[in-house]
XYZ file of C-alpha atoms in Angstrom:
117
model
C -3.476 -76.078 -80.134
C -5.530 -75.547 -76.982
C -3.959 -78.694 -75.534
C -0.525 -77.129 -75.913
C -1.762 -73.911 -74.326
C -3.112 -75.803 -71.312
C 0.159 -77.680 -70.950
C 2.147 -74.450 -71.159
C -0.068 -72.973 -68.438
C 0.776 -75.918 -66.209
C 4.493 -75.411 -66.830
C 4.437 -71.602 -66.657
C 5.492 -71.404 -63.033
C 8.995 -71.553 -61.555
C 7.924 -73.859 -58.717
C 6.264 -76.319 -61.084
C 9.309 -76.325 -63.357
C 11.451 -76.980 -60.286
C 9.191 -79.910 -59.356
C 9.569 -81.361 -62.862
C 13.340 -80.920 -62.623
C 13.462 -82.603 -59.207
C 11.457 -85.567 -60.455
C 13.680 -85.851 -63.533
C 16.869 -85.841 -61.486
C 15.797 -87.640 -58.288
C 12.966 -89.931 -59.337
C 9.870 -90.565 -57.235
C 9.359 -88.188 -54.306
C 6.848 -87.578 -51.522
C 5.270 -84.248 -50.573
C 7.480 -83.821 -47.509
C 10.606 -83.988 -49.695
C 9.226 -81.293 -51.979
C 8.369 -79.149 -48.962
C 11.954 -79.261 -47.740
C 13.656 -78.798 -51.116
C 11.304 -76.035 -52.263
C 11.040 -74.405 -48.826
C 7.268 -74.384 -49.262
C 4.200 -75.267 -47.240
C 2.305 -78.509 -47.707
C -0.687 -76.689 -49.199
C 1.512 -74.788 -51.662
C 3.310 -77.943 -52.788
C 0.009 -79.831 -53.082
C -1.459 -77.064 -55.243
C 1.453 -77.267 -57.693
C 1.441 -81.064 -57.720
C -2.304 -81.076 -58.437
C -1.791 -78.713 -61.385
C 0.969 -80.880 -62.851
C -1.020 -84.068 -62.254
C -4.122 -82.608 -63.930
C -1.979 -81.675 -66.962
C -0.727 -85.261 -67.032
C 2.943 -84.445 -66.447
C 3.183 -86.388 -63.182
C 1.530 -89.417 -61.632
C 0.750 -90.184 -58.003
C 0.501 -93.325 -55.948
C -0.557 -93.761 -52.359
C 1.362 -95.900 -49.908
C -0.205 -95.889 -46.472
C -0.688 -92.251 -45.527
C 1.982 -91.037 -47.969
C 1.557 -89.833 -51.546
C 4.453 -90.411 -53.916
C 4.847 -88.526 -57.178
C 6.788 -89.420 -60.281
C 7.344 -87.986 -63.702
C 5.091 -89.100 -66.545
C 7.871 -89.295 -69.130
C 5.480 -90.343 -71.886
C 3.375 -87.185 -71.401
C 6.452 -84.939 -71.382
C 7.782 -86.611 -74.532
C 4.392 -86.181 -76.209
C 4.350 -82.485 -75.234
C 7.863 -82.028 -76.617
C 6.933 -83.771 -79.882
C 3.680 -81.842 -80.325
C 5.436 -78.547 -79.652
C 8.225 -79.432 -82.092
C 5.786 -80.400 -84.841
C 3.559 -77.362 -84.345
C 6.366 -74.826 -84.138
C 8.886 -76.363 -86.536
C 10.816 -73.328 -87.781
C 11.859 -75.211 -90.930
C 8.200 -75.160 -92.035
C 7.851 -71.399 -91.647
C 8.779 -68.900 -94.348
C 11.947 -66.881 -93.815
C 10.114 -63.588 -94.268
C 7.673 -62.408 -91.666
C 6.194 -59.699 -93.888
C 2.513 -59.918 -94.638
C 1.765 -60.787 -98.239
C -1.382 -59.888 -100.151
C -4.226 -62.206 -99.327
C -7.940 -62.638 -99.909
C -9.076 -61.627 -96.431
C -11.475 -58.637 -96.783
C -9.928 -56.674 -93.914
C -6.490 -56.990 -95.526
C -7.811 -55.805 -98.886
C -9.437 -52.764 -97.243
C -6.224 -51.899 -95.427
C -4.251 -52.263 -98.663
C -6.631 -49.894 -100.492
C -6.397 -47.324 -97.682
C -2.620 -47.570 -97.727
C -2.488 -46.997 -101.488
C -4.833 -43.993 -101.193
C -2.432 -42.321 -98.741
C 0.475 -42.544 -101.173
């Protein structure tokens, strides 16, 4: 589950989500395009691109002095699938109430609760 947490961290920023959206809708883009569309500095855009690249959500290629970024659709699909399998609501019980269990702390709390009544 730590992989999912790391991926969520990479996506937990409005600018990074906007970058993902731009790449989904426009295709490959260079840093200067992001700067204009996001109204951001080169260093700010580069920071967000680095975070998304490290998480595997985007790829980069160099052409001359320019860096071009594109969406890693396979990684996004894998993230979507892993999230869906981990948090499939059909697998969870309807009730969210705690049931009796064999965990010592739960048993102690249950005994204390019964003593109060």
